[in-house]
Amino acid sequence: MLELCQGGTLQEPGRHLWTTSDVDYAAGYALLHEGDVWALTVNLRDRDILDLTGCGLDATAVAVTLTNVGLPAFSLEEDAQHPQSVLRRVSDEAIRAAGYRAVRLCEWIDWGHGVVPCVRHAASVCLVDLRAIVHREVRPLPPWNVHLLDRSLA
């Protein structure tokens, strides 16, 4: 599965690692942030993953669901449609203590930053236990610009 690493690199991970199986989303994020696209093989069972994708992009629903599983969370006005902002305020240690190694949720990004209307949605996984990664390799970016709707090179 092609996955994107956010919040750091695999050599120096940030607080946690964000991944997505959407190839274009991964490539677009990598192009925006001049990062790498990695193919990861992760060893996770369904019960290891807290699935918040049913909340969609509703940050308040994500906060409520996290609270319901024993993880104190809250949403702010600026979190609208950014559930990952809510999740970032929850410590990795608390998520692991609740019995999860990863959290799956929806997210979106405006590739054009308002210039070109090209908003993309994807489901991402926040890995809070990097020991779940059993194999990794860098993948080349696609030969087109994923930020442009016609997939041209310009």
JSON list of C-alpha atoms in Angstrom, two decimals:
[
{"chain": "A", "resi": 1, "resn": "MET", "atom": "CA", "xyz": [0.00, 0.00, 0.00]},
{"chain": "A", "resi": 2, "resn": "LEU", "atom": "CA", "xyz": [1.34, 3.44, -0.88]},
{"chain": "A", "resi": 3, "resn": "GLU", "atom": "CA", "xyz": [1.33, 5.64, 2.14]},
{"chain": "A", "resi": 4, "resn": "LEU", "atom": "CA", "xyz": [2.47, 9.15, 2.97]},
{"chain": "A", "resi": 5, "resn": "CYS", "atom": "CA", "xyz": [4.43, 10.05, 6.04]},
{"chain": "A", "resi": 6, "resn": "GLN", "atom": "CA", "xyz": [3.56, 13.38, 7.63]},
{"chain": "A", "resi": 7, "resn": "GLY", "atom": "CA", "xyz": [4.66, 14.95, 10.88]},
{"chain": "A", "resi": 8, "resn": "GLY", "atom": "CA", "xyz": [8.27, 13.97, 10.37]},
{"chain": "A", "resi": 9, "resn": "THR", "atom": "CA", "xyz": [10.25, 11.44, 8.40]},
{"chain": "A", "resi": 10, "resn": "LEU", "atom": "CA", "xyz": [10.79, 7.77, 9.04]},
{"chain": "A", "resi": 11, "resn": "GLN", "atom": "CA", "xyz": [14.33, 8.57, 10.19]},
{"chain": "A", "resi": 12, "resn": "GLU", "atom": "CA", "xyz": [13.18, 11.37, 12.50]},
{"chain": "A", "resi": 13, "resn": "PRO", "atom": "CA", "xyz": [9.46, 10.94, 13.09]},
{"chain": "A", "resi": 14, "resn": "GLY", "atom": "CA", "xyz": [7.45, 13.75, 14.57]},
{"chain": "A", "resi": 15, "resn": "ARG", "atom": "CA", "xyz": [5.08, 13.14, 17.45]},
{"chain": "A", "resi": 16, "resn": "HIS", "atom": "CA", "xyz": [3.40, 10.52, 15.31]},
{"chain": "A", "resi": 17, "resn": "LEU", "atom": "CA", "xyz": [3.25, 9.39, 11.69]},
{"chain": "A", "resi": 18, "resn": "TRP", "atom": "CA", "xyz": [0.34, 10.13, 9.32]},
{"chain": "A", "resi": 19, "resn": "THR", "atom": "CA", "xyz": [-0.31, 7.83, 6.38]},
{"chain": "A", "resi": 20, "resn": "THR", "atom": "CA", "xyz": [-2.85, 7.52, 3.58]},
{"chain": "A", "resi": 21, "resn": "SER", "atom": "CA", "xyz": [-3.56, 4.86, 0.97]},
{"chain": "A", "resi": 22, "resn": "ASP", "atom": "CA", "xyz": [-4.64, 7.50, -1.60]},
{"chain": "A", "resi": 23, "resn": "VAL", "atom": "CA", "xyz": [-1.69, 7.68, -4.00]},
{"chain": "A", "resi": 24, "resn": "ASP", "atom": "CA", "xyz": [-2.58, 11.10, -5.41]},
{"chain": "A", "resi": 25, "resn": "TYR", "atom": "CA", "xyz": [-3.16, 12.53, -1.94]},
{"chain": "A", "resi": 26, "resn": "ALA", "atom": "CA", "xyz": [0.20, 11.20, -0.77]},
{"chain": "A", "resi": 27, "resn": "ALA", "atom": "CA", "xyz": [1.99, 12.55, -3.84]},
{"chain": "A", "resi": 28, "resn": "GLY", "atom": "CA", "xyz": [0.27, 15.93, -3.59]},
{"chain": "A", "resi": 29, "resn": "TYR", "atom": "CA", "xyz": [1.22, 16.34, 0.05]},
{"chain": "A", "resi": 30, "resn": "ALA", "atom": "CA", "xyz": [4.80, 15.27, -0.70]},
{"chain": "A", "resi": 31, "resn": "LEU", "atom": "CA", "xyz": [5.01, 17.82, -3.52]},
{"chain": "A", "resi": 32, "resn": "LEU", "atom": "CA", "xyz": [3.65, 20.59, -1.29]},
{"chain": "A", "resi": 33, "resn": "HIS", "atom": "CA", "xyz": [6.09, 19.84, 1.51]},
{"chain": "A", "resi": 34, "resn": "GLU", "atom": "CA", "xyz": [9.02, 18.53, -0.55]},
{"chain": "A", "resi": 35, "resn": "GLY", "atom": "CA", "xyz": [8.87, 15.22, 1.27]},
{"chain": "A", "resi": 36, "resn": "ASP", "atom": "CA", "xyz": [9.06, 11.58, 0.27]},
{"chain": "A", "resi": 37, "resn": "VAL", "atom": "CA", "xyz": [6.29, 9.14, -0.53]},
{"chain": "A", "resi": 38, "resn": "TRP", "atom": "CA", "xyz": [6.85, 5.85, 1.27]},
{"chain": "A", "resi": 39, "resn": "ALA", "atom": "CA", "xyz": [5.38, 2.42, 0.78]},
{"chain": "A", "resi": 40, "resn": "LEU", "atom": "CA", "xyz": [4.81, 1.01, 4.25]},
{"chain": "A", "resi": 41, "resn": "THR", "atom": "CA", "xyz": [3.86, -2.45, 5.34]},
{"chain": "A", "resi": 42, "resn": "VAL", "atom": "CA", "xyz": [2.23, -2.24, 8.75]},
{"chain": "A", "resi": 43, "resn": "ASN", "atom": "CA", "xyz": [1.30, -5.02, 11.13]},
{"chain": "A", "resi": 44, "resn": "LEU", "atom": "CA", "xyz": [-2.05, -3.94, 12.60]},
{"chain": "A", "resi": 45, "resn": "ARG", "atom": "CA", "xyz": [-5.24, -5.80, 13.43]},
{"chain": "A", "resi": 46, "resn": "ASP", "atom": "CA", "xyz": [-8.66, -4.14, 13.21]},
{"chain": "A", "resi": 47, "resn": "ARG", "atom": "CA", "xyz": [-8.89, -3.96, 17.01]},
{"chain": "A", "resi": 48, "resn": "ASP", "atom": "CA", "xyz": [-5.58, -2.01, 17.06]},
{"chain": "A", "resi": 49, "resn": "ILE", "atom": "CA", "xyz": [-7.15, 0.84, 15.06]},
{"chain": "A", "resi": 50, "resn": "LEU", "atom": "CA", "xyz": [-9.55, 3.44, 16.46]},
{"chain": "A", "resi": 51, "resn": "ASP", "atom": "CA", "xyz": [-11.69, 4.17, 13.38]},
{"chain": "A", "resi": 52, "resn": "LEU", "atom": "CA", "xyz": [-13.06, 7.73, 13.32]},
{"chain": "A", "resi": 53, "resn": "THR", "atom": "CA", "xyz": [-13.90, 7.82, 9.61]},
{"chain": "A", "resi": 54, "resn": "GLY", "atom": "CA", "xyz": [-17.60, 7.60, 10.45]},
{"chain": "A", "resi": 55, "resn": "CYS", "atom": "CA", "xyz": [-17.30, 11.12, 11.87]},
{"chain": "A", "resi": 56, "resn": "GLY", "atom": "CA", "xyz": [-16.36, 12.47, 8.45]},
{"chain": "A", "resi": 57, "resn": "LEU", "atom": "CA", "xyz": [-14.77, 15.92, 8.63]},
{"chain": "A", "resi": 58, "resn": "ASP", "atom": "CA", "xyz": [-16.80, 16.93, 11.70]},
{"chain": "A", "resi": 59, "resn": "ALA", "atom": "CA", "xyz": [-14.18, 17.89, 14.30]},
{"chain": "A", "resi": 60, "resn": "THR", "atom": "CA", "xyz": [-16.78, 18.05, 17.07]},
{"chain": "A", "resi": 61, "resn": "ALA", "atom": "CA", "xyz": [-17.91, 14.49, 16.35]},
{"chain": "A", "resi": 62, "resn": "VAL", "atom": "CA", "xyz": [-14.29, 13.35, 16.45]},
{"chain": "A", "resi": 63, "resn": "ALA", "atom": "CA", "xyz": [-13.80, 15.03, 19.85]},
{"chain": "A", "resi": 64, "resn": "VAL", "atom": "CA", "xyz": [-16.97, 13.40, 21.22]},
{"chain": "A", "resi": 65, "resn": "THR", "atom": "CA", "xyz": [-15.97, 9.96, 19.93]},
{"chain": "A", "resi": 66, "resn": "LEU", "atom": "CA", "xyz": [-12.48, 10.26, 21.40]},
{"chain": "A", "resi": 67, "resn": "THR", "atom": "CA", "xyz": [-13.97, 11.30, 24.75]},
{"chain": "A", "resi": 68, "resn": "ASN", "atom": "CA", "xyz": [-16.37, 8.34, 24.63]},
{"chain": "A", "resi": 69, "resn": "VAL", "atom": "CA", "xyz": [-13.43, 5.90, 24.43]},
{"chain": "A", "resi": 70, "resn": "GLY", "atom": "CA", "xyz": [-11.69, 7.56, 27.37]},
{"chain": "A", "resi": 71, "resn": "LEU", "atom": "CA", "xyz": [-9.45, 10.02, 25.54]},
{"chain": "A", "resi": 72, "resn": "PRO", "atom": "CA", "xyz": [-10.08, 13.60, 26.68]},
{"chain": "A", "resi": 73, "resn": "ALA", "atom": "CA", "xyz": [-10.48, 15.71, 23.55]},
{"chain": "A", "resi": 74, "resn": "PHE", "atom": "CA", "xyz": [-12.05, 18.98, 22.51]},
{"chain": "A", "resi": 75, "resn": "SER", "atom": "CA", "xyz": [-12.59, 20.91, 19.30]},
{"chain": "A", "resi": 76, "resn": "LEU", "atom": "CA", "xyz": [-12.02, 24.59, 18.70]},
{"chain": "A", "resi": 77, "resn": "GLU", "atom": "CA", "xyz": [-13.78, 26.87, 16.24]},
{"chain": "A", "resi": 78, "resn": "GLU", "atom": "CA", "xyz": [-10.74, 26.85, 13.95]},
{"chain": "A", "resi": 79, "resn": "ASP", "atom": "CA", "xyz": [-10.87, 23.03, 13.81]},
{"chain": "A", "resi": 80, "resn": "ALA", "atom": "CA", "xyz": [-13.92, 23.10, 11.52]},
{"chain": "A", "resi": 81, "resn": "GLN", "atom": "CA", "xyz": [-13.41, 20.35, 8.92]},
{"chain": "A", "resi": 82, "resn": "HIS", "atom": "CA", "xyz": [-9.96, 19.55, 10.35]},
{"chain": "A", "resi": 83, "resn": "PRO", "atom": "CA", "xyz": [-10.46, 16.54, 12.64]},
{"chain": "A", "resi": 84, "resn": "GLN", "atom": "CA", "xyz": [-6.73, 15.83, 12.62]},
{"chain": "A", "resi": 85, "resn": "SER", "atom": "CA", "xyz": [-6.27, 19.04, 14.65]},
{"chain": "A", "resi": 86, "resn": "VAL", "atom": "CA", "xyz": [-8.40, 17.53, 17.41]},
{"chain": "A", "resi": 87, "resn": "LEU", "atom": "CA", "xyz": [-6.43, 14.29, 17.31]},
{"chain": "A", "resi": 88, "resn": "ARG", "atom": "CA", "xyz": [-3.08, 16.11, 17.44]},
{"chain": "A", "resi": 89, "resn": "ARG", "atom": "CA", "xyz": [-3.99, 17.44, 20.91]},
{"chain": "A", "resi": 90, "resn": "VAL", "atom": "CA", "xyz": [-4.34, 13.89, 22.27]},
{"chain": "A", "resi": 91, "resn": "SER", "atom": "CA", "xyz": [-1.04, 12.37, 23.37]},
{"chain": "A", "resi": 92, "resn": "ASP", "atom": "CA", "xyz": [0.25, 9.23, 21.72]},
{"chain": "A", "resi": 93, "resn": "GLU", "atom": "CA", "xyz": [0.78, 7.72, 25.15]},
{"chain": "A", "resi": 94, "resn": "ALA", "atom": "CA", "xyz": [-2.91, 8.18, 26.01]},
{"chain": "A", "resi": 95, "resn": "ILE", "atom": "CA", "xyz": [-3.97, 6.55, 22.73]},
{"chain": "A", "resi": 96, "resn": "ARG", "atom": "CA", "xyz": [-1.68, 3.57, 23.36]},
{"chain": "A", "resi": 97, "resn": "ALA", "atom": "CA", "xyz": [-2.88, 3.33, 26.98]},
{"chain": "A", "resi": 98, "resn": "ALA", "atom": "CA", "xyz": [-6.46, 3.11, 25.65]},
{"chain": "A", "resi": 99, "resn": "GLY", "atom": "CA", "xyz": [-5.39, 0.02, 23.69]},
{"chain": "A", "resi": 100, "resn": "TYR", "atom": "CA", "xyz": [-4.89, 1.47, 20.20]},
{"chain": "A", "resi": 101, "resn": "ARG", "atom": "CA", "xyz": [-1.81, 1.55, 17.99]},
{"chain": "A", "resi": 102, "resn": "ALA", "atom": "CA", "xyz": [-3.33, 3.74, 15.27]},
{"chain": "A", "resi": 103, "resn": "VAL", "atom": "CA", "xyz": [-6.27, 6.05, 14.57]},
{"chain": "A", "resi": 104, "resn": "ARG", "atom": "CA", "xyz": [-8.02, 6.27, 11.19]},
{"chain": "A", "resi": 105, "resn": "LEU", "atom": "CA", "xyz": [-9.82, 9.50, 10.30]},
{"chain": "A", "resi": 106, "resn": "CYS", "atom": "CA", "xyz": [-10.89, 11.69, 7.37]},
{"chain": "A", "resi": 107, "resn": "GLU", "atom": "CA", "xyz": [-9.04, 14.82, 6.33]},
{"chain": "A", "resi": 108, "resn": "TRP", "atom": "CA", "xyz": [-8.91, 17.33, 3.51]},
{"chain": "A", "resi": 109, "resn": "ILE", "atom": "CA", "xyz": [-6.45, 19.78, 2.05]},
{"chain": "A", "resi": 110, "resn": "ASP", "atom": "CA", "xyz": [-6.76, 22.61, -0.46]},
{"chain": "A", "resi": 111, "resn": "TRP", "atom": "CA", "xyz": [-3.98, 21.87, -2.95]},
{"chain": "A", "resi": 112, "resn": "GLY", "atom": "CA", "xyz": [-4.41, 25.24, -4.64]},
{"chain": "A", "resi": 113, "resn": "HIS", "atom": "CA", "xyz": [-4.36, 27.27, -1.42]},
{"chain": "A", "resi": 114, "resn": "GLY", "atom": "CA", "xyz": [-7.37, 29.13, -2.82]},
{"chain": "A", "resi": 115, "resn": "VAL", "atom": "CA", "xyz": [-5.75, 29.86, -6.19]},
{"chain": "A", "resi": 116, "resn": "VAL", "atom": "CA", "xyz": [-6.96, 26.74, -7.99]},
{"chain": "A", "resi": 117, "resn": "PRO", "atom": "CA", "xyz": [-10.09, 25.11, -6.56]},
{"chain": "A", "resi": 118, "resn": "CYS", "atom": "CA", "xyz": [-8.70, 21.63, -6.01]},
{"chain": "A", "resi": 119, "resn": "VAL", "atom": "CA", "xyz": [-9.76, 20.34, -2.61]},
{"chain": "A", "resi": 120, "resn": "ARG", "atom": "CA", "xyz": [-8.93, 16.69, -1.94]},
{"chain": "A", "resi": 121, "resn": "HIS", "atom": "CA", "xyz": [-10.35, 14.36, 0.69]},
{"chain": "A", "resi": 122, "resn": "ALA", "atom": "CA", "xyz": [-8.71, 11.21, 2.02]},
{"chain": "A", "resi": 123, "resn": "ALA", "atom": "CA", "xyz": [-8.81, 8.81, 4.90]},
{"chain": "A", "resi": 124, "resn": "SER", "atom": "CA", "xyz": [-5.54, 8.82, 6.82]},
{"chain": "A", "resi": 125, "resn": "VAL", "atom": "CA", "xyz": [-4.03, 6.76, 9.59]},
{"chain": "A", "resi": 126, "resn": "CYS", "atom": "CA", "xyz": [-2.16, 8.22, 12.52]},
{"chain": "A", "resi": 127, "resn": "LEU", "atom": "CA", "xyz": [0.39, 5.64, 13.67]},
{"chain": "A", "resi": 128, "resn": "VAL", "atom": "CA", "xyz": [1.14, 6.14, 17.34]},
{"chain": "A", "resi": 129, "resn": "ASP", "atom": "CA", "xyz": [3.12, 2.91, 17.59]},
{"chain": "A", "resi": 130, "resn": "LEU", "atom": "CA", "xyz": [5.88, 2.99, 14.98]},
{"chain": "A", "resi": 131, "resn": "ARG", "atom": "CA", "xyz": [6.76, -0.62, 15.84]},
{"chain": "A", "resi": 132, "resn": "ALA", "atom": "CA", "xyz": [3.77, -1.47, 13.63]},
{"chain": "A", "resi": 133, "resn": "ILE", "atom": "CA", "xyz": [5.95, -0.70, 10.58]},
{"chain": "A", "resi": 134, "resn": "VAL", "atom": "CA", "xyz": [7.55, -3.93, 9.38]},
{"chain": "A", "resi": 135, "resn": "HIS", "atom": "CA", "xyz": [8.82, -2.74, 5.98]},
{"chain": "A", "resi": 136, "resn": "ARG", "atom": "CA", "xyz": [9.32, 0.60, 4.25]},
{"chain": "A", "resi": 137, "resn": "GLU", "atom": "CA", "xyz": [10.65, 1.90, 0.96]},
{"chain": "A", "resi": 138, "resn": "VAL", "atom": "CA", "xyz": [10.71, 5.24, -0.84]},
{"chain": "A", "resi": 139, "resn": "ARG", "atom": "CA", "xyz": [8.45, 5.44, -3.89]},
{"chain": "A", "resi": 140, "resn": "PRO", "atom": "CA", "xyz": [8.95, 7.85, -6.80]},
{"chain": "A", "resi": 141, "resn": "LEU", "atom": "CA", "xyz": [6.47, 10.65, -7.28]},
{"chain": "A", "resi": 142, "resn": "PRO", "atom": "CA", "xyz": [4.10, 10.27, -10.26]},
{"chain": "A", "resi": 143, "resn": "PRO", "atom": "CA", "xyz": [5.17, 11.96, -13.52]},
{"chain": "A", "resi": 144, "resn": "TRP", "atom": "CA", "xyz": [2.32, 14.51, -13.36]},
{"chain": "A", "resi": 145, "resn": "ASN", "atom": "CA", "xyz": [1.44, 17.40, -11.09]},
{"chain": "A", "resi": 146, "resn": "VAL", "atom": "CA", "xyz": [-1.33, 16.05, -8.88]},
{"chain": "A", "resi": 147, "resn": "HIS", "atom": "CA", "xyz": [-2.35, 19.59, -7.90]},
{"chain": "A", "resi": 148, "resn": "LEU", "atom": "CA", "xyz": [-3.63, 20.30, -11.41]},
{"chain": "A", "resi": 149, "resn": "LEU", "atom": "CA", "xyz": [-6.99, 18.85, -12.36]},
{"chain": "A", "resi": 150, "resn": "ASP", "atom": "CA", "xyz": [-5.84, 17.91, -15.88]},
{"chain": "A", "resi": 151, "resn": "ARG", "atom": "CA", "xyz": [-2.74, 16.14, -14.46]},
{"chain": "A", "resi": 152, "resn": "SER", "atom": "CA", "xyz": [-0.41, 18.16, -16.68]},
{"chain": "A", "resi": 153, "resn": "LEU", "atom": "CA", "xyz": [3.26, 18.59, -15.90]},
{"chain": "A", "resi": 154, "resn": "ALA", "atom": "CA", "xyz": [3.18, 22.37, -15.67]}
]
